[in-house]
PDB file of C-alpha atoms in Angstrom:
ATOM      1  CA  UNK A  60     -25.438  32.893 126.014  1.00  0.00           C
ATOM      2  CA  UNK A  61     -26.881  35.630 127.722  1.00  0.00           C
ATOM      3  CA  UNK A  62     -29.115  35.056 130.662  1.00  0.00           C
ATOM      4  CA  UNK A  63     -31.048  38.068 130.292  1.00  0.00           C
ATOM      5  CA  UNK A  64     -31.685  40.001 127.440  1.00  0.00           C
ATOM      6  CA  UNK A  65     -33.553  43.314 127.204  1.00  0.00           C
ATOM      7  CA  UNK A  66     -34.940  45.180 124.657  1.00  0.00           C
ATOM      8  CA  UNK A  67     -35.156  47.462 122.923  1.00  0.00           C
ATOM      9  CA  UNK A  68     -31.432  48.469 123.615  1.00  0.00           C
ATOM     10  CA  UNK A  69     -32.551  52.086 122.990  1.00  0.00           C
ATOM     11  CA  UNK A  70     -35.948  53.600 123.035  1.00  0.00           C
ATOM     12  CA  UNK A  71     -36.833  57.691 121.920  1.00  0.00           C
ATOM     13  CA  UNK A  72     -40.481  59.186 122.575  1.00  0.00           C
ATOM     14  CA  UNK A  73     -42.149  62.347 122.579  1.00  0.00           C
ATOM     15  CA  UNK A  74     -43.213  63.733 126.193  1.00  0.00           C
ATOM     16  CA  UNK A  75     -46.609  61.890 126.673  1.00  0.00           C
ATOM     17  CA  UNK A  76     -45.666  58.658 125.311  1.00  0.00           C
ATOM     18  CA  UNK A  77     -46.053  55.072 126.627  1.00  0.00           C
ATOM     19  CA  UNK A  78     -42.969  52.689 126.687  1.00  0.00           C
ATOM     20  CA  UNK A  79     -42.922  49.197 126.750  1.00  0.00           C
ATOM     21  CA  UNK A  80     -39.320  47.619 127.815  1.00  0.00           C
ATOM     22  CA  UNK A  81     -39.161  43.756 127.571  1.00  0.00           C
ATOM     23  CA  UNK A  82     -36.844  41.532 129.789  1.00  0.00           C
ATOM     24  CA  UNK A  83     -36.236  37.657 128.605  1.00  0.00           C
ATOM     25  CA  UNK A  84     -33.980  35.402 130.557  1.00  0.00           C
ATOM     26  CA  UNK A  85     -33.337  31.479 129.756  1.00  0.00           C
ATOM     27  CA  UNK A  86     -32.610  29.934 132.670  1.00  0.00           C
ATOM     28  CA  UNK A  87     -35.121  29.045 135.889  1.00  0.00           C
ATOM     29  CA  UNK A  88     -35.519  32.798 138.252  1.00  0.00           C
ATOM     30  CA  UNK A  89     -36.018  33.096 142.017  1.00  0.00           C
ATOM     31  CA  UNK A  90     -37.568  36.703 140.791  1.00  0.00           C
ATOM     32  CA  UNK A  91     -36.886  39.835 138.632  1.00  0.00           C
ATOM     33  CA  UNK A  92     -35.795  43.342 140.026  1.00  0.00           C
ATOM     34  CA  UNK A  93     -35.986  46.917 137.657  1.00  0.00           C
ATOM     35  CA  UNK A  94     -33.632  49.338 138.003  1.00  0.00           C
ATOM     36  CA  UNK A  95     -33.360  52.641 136.893  1.00  0.00           C
ATOM     37  CA  UNK A  96     -29.990  54.931 135.839  1.00  0.00           C
ATOM     38  CA  UNK A  97     -29.400  58.600 135.848  1.00  0.00           C
ATOM     39  CA  UNK A  98     -26.020  59.062 133.031  1.00  0.00           C
ATOM     40  CA  UNK A  99     -23.339  59.141 135.838  1.00  0.00           C
ATOM     41  CA  UNK A 100     -25.629  58.120 138.715  1.00  0.00           C
ATOM     42  CA  UNK A 101     -26.316  54.806 141.117  1.00  0.00           C
ATOM     43  CA  UNK A 102     -28.998  52.429 140.318  1.00  0.00           C
ATOM     44  CA  UNK A 103     -32.180  53.123 142.174  1.00  0.00           C
ATOM     45  CA  UNK A 104     -34.211  49.620 142.372  1.00  0.00           C
ATOM     46  CA  UNK A 105     -37.723  50.628 140.761  1.00  0.00           C
ATOM     47  CA  UNK A 106     -39.521  46.602 141.412  1.00  0.00           C
ATOM     48  CA  UNK A 107     -39.203  43.895 142.605  1.00  0.00           C
ATOM     49  CA  UNK A 108     -41.270  41.387 141.097  1.00  0.00           C
ATOM     50  CA  UNK A 109     -41.033  37.700 141.814  1.00  0.00           C
ATOM     51  CA  UNK A 110     -44.385  37.433 139.566  1.00  0.00           C
ATOM     52  CA  UNK A 111     -48.015  38.729 138.801  1.00  0.00           C
ATOM     53  CA  UNK A 112     -48.165  42.784 137.765  1.00  0.00           C
ATOM     54  CA  UNK A 113     -47.016  45.530 139.627  1.00  0.00           C
ATOM     55  CA  UNK A 114     -47.721  48.945 140.089  1.00  0.00           C
ATOM     56  CA  UNK A 115     -46.149  52.059 141.153  1.00  0.00           C
ATOM     57  CA  UNK A 116     -47.228  55.274 139.762  1.00  0.00           C
ATOM     58  CA  UNK A 117     -46.985  55.699 136.163  1.00  0.00           C
ATOM     59  CA  UNK A 118     -44.621  52.158 136.065  1.00  0.00           C
ATOM     60  CA  UNK A 119     -45.722  49.195 136.093  1.00  0.00           C
ATOM     61  CA  UNK A 120     -44.210  45.719 135.674  1.00  0.00           C
ATOM     62  CA  UNK A 121     -45.316  42.025 134.615  1.00  0.00           C
ATOM     63  CA  UNK A 122     -43.503  38.938 135.061  1.00  0.00           C
ATOM     64  CA  UNK A 123     -44.728  36.075 133.971  1.00  0.00           C
ATOM     65  CA  UNK A 124     -42.255  32.953 135.066  1.00  0.00           C
ATOM     66  CA  UNK A 125     -43.427  30.356 132.561  1.00  0.00           C
ATOM     67  CA  UNK A 126     -43.023  32.640 129.915  1.00  0.00           C
ATOM     68  CA  UNK A 127     -39.269  33.487 131.310  1.00  0.00           C
ATOM     69  CA  UNK A 128     -40.291  37.379 130.662  1.00  0.00           C
ATOM     70  CA  UNK A 129     -40.775  40.407 132.642  1.00  0.00           C
ATOM     71  CA  UNK A 130     -41.894  43.676 131.001  1.00  0.00           C
ATOM     72  CA  UNK A 131     -41.917  46.996 132.159  1.00  0.00           C
ATOM     73  CA  UNK A 132     -44.054  49.451 131.259  1.00  0.00           C
ATOM     74  CA  UNK A 133     -44.333  53.868 131.307  1.00  0.00           C
ATOM     75  CA  UNK A 134     -47.582  55.519 130.547  1.00  0.00           C
ATOM     76  CA  UNK A 135     -47.495  59.622 130.055  1.00  0.00           C
ATOM     77  CA  UNK A 136     -43.444  59.670 130.051  1.00  0.00           C
ATOM     78  CA  UNK A 137     -42.152  62.751 131.312  1.00  0.00           C
ATOM     79  CA  UNK A 138     -38.280  63.885 130.336  1.00  0.00           C
ATOM     80  CA  UNK A 139     -37.102  63.285 133.604  1.00  0.00           C
ATOM     81  CA  UNK A 140     -38.043  59.463 132.668  1.00  0.00           C
ATOM     82  CA  UNK A 141     -34.955  59.553 130.553  1.00  0.00           C
ATOM     83  CA  UNK A 142     -32.165  57.465 131.702  1.00  0.00           C
ATOM     84  CA  UNK A 143     -31.217  53.343 131.470  1.00  0.00           C
ATOM     85  CA  UNK A 144     -33.440  50.988 132.842  1.00  0.00           C
ATOM     86  CA  UNK A 145     -32.120  47.626 133.975  1.00  0.00           C
ATOM     87  CA  UNK A 146     -33.182  43.895 134.405  1.00  0.00           C
ATOM     88  CA  UNK A 147     -31.739  41.954 136.533  1.00  0.00           C
ATOM     89  CA  UNK A 148     -32.312  38.124 137.535  1.00  0.00           C
ATOM     90  CA  UNK A 149     -32.085  37.658 141.246  1.00  0.00           C
ATOM     91  CA  UNK A 150     -30.756  33.749 141.630  1.00  0.00           C
ATOM     92  CA  UNK A 151     -31.751  30.705 143.744  1.00  0.00           C
ATOM     93  CA  UNK A 152     -30.098  32.006 146.827  1.00  0.00           C
ATOM     94  CA  UNK A 153     -31.685  35.941 146.570  1.00  0.00           C
ATOM     95  CA  UNK A 154     -28.440  37.149 146.441  1.00  0.00           C
ATOM     96  CA  UNK A 155     -26.636  37.658 143.469  1.00  0.00           C
ATOM     97  CA  UNK A 156     -28.277  39.960 140.641  1.00  0.00           C
ATOM     98  CA  UNK A 157     -27.878  38.901 136.981  1.00  0.00           C
ATOM     99  CA  UNK A 158     -28.286  41.845 134.355  1.00  0.00           C
ATOM    100  CA  UNK A 159     -29.817  42.407 131.081  1.00  0.00           C
ATOM    101  CA  UNK A 160     -27.606  45.049 128.738  1.00  0.00           C
ATOM    102  CA  UNK A 161     -29.992  47.761 129.689  1.00  0.00           C
ATOM    103  CA  UNK A 162     -32.420  49.806 127.596  1.00  0.00           C
ATOM    104  CA  UNK A 163     -31.598  53.250 126.832  1.00  0.00           C
ATOM    105  CA  UNK A 164     -34.995  55.431 126.901  1.00  0.00           C
ATOM    106  CA  UNK A 165     -34.659  59.049 125.681  1.00  0.00           C
ATOM    107  CA  UNK A 166     -37.940  61.387 126.062  1.00  0.00           C
ATOM    108  CA  UNK A 167     -37.789  64.823 124.174  1.00  0.00           C
ATOM    109  CA  UNK A 168     -40.482  67.593 125.028  1.00  0.00           C
TER     110      UNK A 168
ATOM    111  CA  UNK B 294     -29.959  56.503 156.239  1.00  0.00           C
ATOM    112  CA  UNK B 295     -26.580  56.687 154.990  1.00  0.00           C
ATOM    113  CA  UNK B 296     -26.112  54.581 151.345  1.00  0.00           C
ATOM    114  CA  UNK B 297     -23.181  53.373 149.851  1.00  0.00           C
ATOM    115  CA  UNK B 298     -20.675  55.236 149.629  1.00  0.00           C
ATOM    116  CA  UNK B 299     -17.656  55.092 147.102  1.00  0.00           C
ATOM    117  CA  UNK B 300     -13.860  56.274 147.105  1.00  0.00           C
ATOM    118  CA  UNK B 301     -12.446  58.218 144.924  1.00  0.00           C
ATOM    119  CA  UNK B 302     -15.780  59.396 142.531  1.00  0.00           C
ATOM    120  CA  UNK B 303     -12.855  59.460 139.218  1.00  0.00           C
ATOM    121  CA  UNK B 304      -9.375  58.080 139.459  1.00  0.00           C
ATOM    122  CA  UNK B 305      -7.029  57.974 136.282  1.00  0.00           C
ATOM    123  CA  UNK B 306      -3.989  55.812 136.443  1.00  0.00           C
ATOM    124  CA  UNK B 307      -1.150  54.990 134.015  1.00  0.00           C
ATOM    125  CA  UNK B 308      -0.803  51.007 132.851  1.00  0.00           C
ATOM    126  CA  UNK B 309       0.698  48.861 135.357  1.00  0.00           C
ATOM    127  CA  UNK B 310      -0.038  51.102 138.069  1.00  0.00           C
ATOM    128  CA  UNK B 311      -2.181  49.565 141.308  1.00  0.00           C
ATOM    129  CA  UNK B 312      -5.085  51.141 141.929  1.00  0.00           C
ATOM    130  CA  UNK B 313      -7.572  50.859 145.230  1.00  0.00           C
ATOM    131  CA  UNK B 314     -11.752  51.282 145.495  1.00  0.00           C
ATOM    132  CA  UNK B 315     -13.147  51.479 148.508  1.00  0.00           C
ATOM    133  CA  UNK B 316     -16.342  50.761 149.802  1.00  0.00           C
ATOM    134  CA  UNK B 317     -18.483  51.609 152.482  1.00  0.00           C
ATOM    135  CA  UNK B 318     -21.682  49.553 152.391  1.00  0.00           C
ATOM    136  CA  UNK B 319     -24.828  50.324 154.472  1.00  0.00           C
ATOM    137  CA  UNK B 320     -24.168  49.494 158.297  1.00  0.00           C
ATOM    138  CA  UNK B 321     -25.897  46.154 159.044  1.00  0.00           C
ATOM    139  CA  UNK B 322     -26.172  45.168 155.737  1.00  0.00           C
ATOM    140  CA  UNK B 323     -24.408  41.773 155.156  1.00  0.00           C
ATOM    141  CA  UNK B 324     -24.263  40.777 151.613  1.00  0.00           C
ATOM    142  CA  UNK B 325     -21.459  43.266 149.538  1.00  0.00           C
ATOM    143  CA  UNK B 326     -20.863  42.805 146.131  1.00  0.00           C
ATOM    144  CA  UNK B 327     -19.079  44.454 143.012  1.00  0.00           C
ATOM    145  CA  UNK B 328     -19.669  44.773 140.105  1.00  0.00           C
ATOM    146  CA  UNK B 329     -17.769  46.592 136.725  1.00  0.00           C
ATOM    147  CA  UNK B 330     -20.048  48.921 134.213  1.00  0.00           C
ATOM    148  CA  UNK B 331     -18.821  49.162 130.493  1.00  0.00           C
ATOM    149  CA  UNK B 332     -20.897  50.010 127.992  1.00  0.00           C
ATOM    150  CA  UNK B 333     -19.951  46.863 125.828  1.00  0.00           C
ATOM    151  CA  UNK B 334     -20.330  44.210 128.420  1.00  0.00           C
ATOM    152  CA  UNK B 335     -22.684  46.041 130.666  1.00  0.00           C
ATOM    153  CA  UNK B 336     -23.133  45.599 134.156  1.00  0.00           C
ATOM    154  CA  UNK B 337     -20.753  42.382 135.410  1.00  0.00           C
ATOM    155  CA  UNK B 338     -19.912  40.782 138.629  1.00  0.00           C
ATOM    156  CA  UNK B 339     -16.948  41.155 140.285  1.00  0.00           C
ATOM    157  CA  UNK B 340     -17.289  39.672 143.890  1.00  0.00           C
ATOM    158  CA  UNK B 341     -20.062  38.799 146.140  1.00  0.00           C
ATOM    159  CA  UNK B 342     -19.237  39.017 149.763  1.00  0.00           C
ATOM    160  CA  UNK B 343     -21.686  37.667 152.732  1.00  0.00           C
ATOM    161  CA  UNK B 344     -21.105  38.293 155.976  1.00  0.00           C
ATOM    162  CA  UNK B 345     -17.393  39.385 155.636  1.00  0.00           C
ATOM    163  CA  UNK B 346     -16.960  35.768 153.379  1.00  0.00           C
ATOM    164  CA  UNK B 347     -15.896  36.049 149.913  1.00  0.00           C
ATOM    165  CA  UNK B 348     -18.661  33.376 148.289  1.00  0.00           C
ATOM    166  CA  UNK B 349     -18.193  34.267 144.220  1.00  0.00           C
ATOM    167  CA  UNK B 350     -15.409  35.662 142.721  1.00  0.00           C
ATOM    168  CA  UNK B 351     -15.861  36.892 139.211  1.00  0.00           C
ATOM    169  CA  UNK B 352     -13.962  33.914 137.184  1.00  0.00           C
ATOM    170  CA  UNK B 353     -13.109  35.855 134.140  1.00  0.00           C
ATOM    171  CA  UNK B 354     -11.560  38.606 136.978  1.00  0.00           C
ATOM    172  CA  UNK B 355      -9.453  36.567 139.413  1.00  0.00           C
ATOM    173  CA  UNK B 356      -6.246  37.190 137.906  1.00  0.00           C
ATOM    174  CA  UNK B 357      -5.353  41.088 138.455  1.00  0.00           C
ATOM    175  CA  UNK B 358      -8.720  42.171 140.257  1.00  0.00           C
ATOM    176  CA  UNK B 359      -8.507  41.309 144.663  1.00  0.00           C
ATOM    177  CA  UNK B 360     -11.416  42.103 146.394  1.00  0.00           C
ATOM    178  CA  UNK B 361     -11.182  42.150 150.150  1.00  0.00           C
ATOM    179  CA  UNK B 362     -12.978  42.579 153.103  1.00  0.00           C
ATOM    180  CA  UNK B 363     -12.218  43.157 156.630  1.00  0.00           C
ATOM    181  CA  UNK B 364     -14.773  44.559 158.514  1.00  0.00           C
ATOM    182  CA  UNK B 365     -18.023  44.443 157.872  1.00  0.00           C
ATOM    183  CA  UNK B 366     -18.219  48.220 157.501  1.00  0.00           C
ATOM    184  CA  UNK B 367     -15.347  48.623 154.618  1.00  0.00           C
ATOM    185  CA  UNK B 368     -14.376  46.580 151.386  1.00  0.00           C
ATOM    186  CA  UNK B 369     -11.869  47.434 149.335  1.00  0.00           C
ATOM    187  CA  UNK B 370     -10.997  46.128 145.313  1.00  0.00           C
ATOM    188  CA  UNK B 371      -7.683  46.032 144.216  1.00  0.00           C
ATOM    189  CA  UNK B 372      -6.616  46.345 140.728  1.00  0.00           C
ATOM    190  CA  UNK B 373      -2.770  45.186 139.970  1.00  0.00           C
ATOM    191  CA  UNK B 374      -1.602  45.853 137.226  1.00  0.00           C
ATOM    192  CA  UNK B 375      -4.171  47.921 135.764  1.00  0.00           C
ATOM    193  CA  UNK B 376      -4.407  47.644 131.998  1.00  0.00           C
ATOM    194  CA  UNK B 377      -6.133  50.240 129.622  1.00  0.00           C
ATOM    195  CA  UNK B 378      -9.368  47.916 129.063  1.00  0.00           C
ATOM    196  CA  UNK B 379      -9.839  47.859 132.749  1.00  0.00           C
ATOM    197  CA  UNK B 380     -11.756  51.353 132.181  1.00  0.00           C
ATOM    198  CA  UNK B 381     -15.211  51.148 133.236  1.00  0.00           C
ATOM    199  CA  UNK B 382     -17.289  52.404 136.021  1.00  0.00           C
ATOM    200  CA  UNK B 383     -16.766  50.048 139.607  1.00  0.00           C
ATOM    201  CA  UNK B 384     -20.300  50.029 141.352  1.00  0.00           C
ATOM    202  CA  UNK B 385     -20.472  48.861 144.821  1.00  0.00           C
ATOM    203  CA  UNK B 386     -23.880  47.405 146.564  1.00  0.00           C
ATOM    204  CA  UNK B 387     -25.439  46.572 149.398  1.00  0.00           C
ATOM    205  CA  UNK B 388     -27.715  44.499 150.652  1.00  0.00           C
ATOM    206  CA  UNK B 389     -29.834  44.506 153.711  1.00  0.00           C
ATOM    207  CA  UNK B 390     -32.563  41.236 154.906  1.00  0.00           C
ATOM    208  CA  UNK B 391     -35.248  42.273 152.318  1.00  0.00           C
ATOM    209  CA  UNK B 392     -35.103  40.271 148.853  1.00  0.00           C
ATOM    210  CA  UNK B 393     -34.798  43.460 147.220  1.00  0.00           C
ATOM    211  CA  UNK B 394     -33.672  45.379 149.999  1.00  0.00           C
ATOM    212  CA  UNK B 395     -29.975  46.655 147.494  1.00  0.00           C
ATOM    213  CA  UNK B 396     -28.587  50.257 147.950  1.00  0.00           C
ATOM    214  CA  UNK B 397     -25.658  50.995 145.167  1.00  0.00           C
ATOM    215  CA  UNK B 398     -22.862  53.589 145.448  1.00  0.00           C
ATOM    216  CA  UNK B 399     -22.681  55.747 142.959  1.00  0.00           C
ATOM    217  CA  UNK B 400     -19.851  54.028 141.558  1.00  0.00           C
ATOM    218  CA  UNK B 401     -16.042  54.990 140.401  1.00  0.00           C
ATOM    219  CA  UNK B 402     -15.408  55.749 137.061  1.00  0.00           C
ATOM    220  CA  UNK B 403     -12.007  54.524 136.661  1.00  0.00           C
ATOM    221  CA  UNK B 404      -9.833  55.636 133.244  1.00  0.00           C
ATOM    222  CA  UNK B 405      -6.328  53.985 132.686  1.00  0.00           C
ATOM    223  CA  UNK B 406      -4.142  55.834 130.173  1.00  0.00           C
TER     224      UNK B 406
END
């Protein structure tokens, strides 16, 4: 089965609303990383989060290893937040990334 | 700083052709990855190099896919022969010393007809 599962697969928000994206993993974890991808664009790293909570502007990432989950919270969404958010499990060697299926976010004005 | 450069940005191939995709990693990065991205399968690892040595070769892709890294600043991915199901975006990424230091290229969008 899939090692990394993301939910929801897609999400539509009105500008200003908050979003909570989930990532669940079935194997032991070295670390979790979150990426953002604009349509047709490359991946941009948002967070490297082995455990605990990290903040960056309107974004917050929380990883709870014993519960095998990580979340990405977007507050006060903006239309420019639209795109795909991907979580990736980092293996023990700290190299290979195993990706979830992604959450496609659309923020409407 | 220069990022990861991938060429070409777009490629159209006829079934059965051989195509070669190219990637220039960030200077000084020791790890290089090739991924394939489709809407159905998402991101799948094709190959992983560390200091030019092949560390992992995605099992399902061994048959017609061959990645090489002849020097630390250049890698190629050859698909031979191409099939319509190979239509996807091919992403190259490199990683530096930091655990989170991944840089992705803009990808090559391949269409096989």
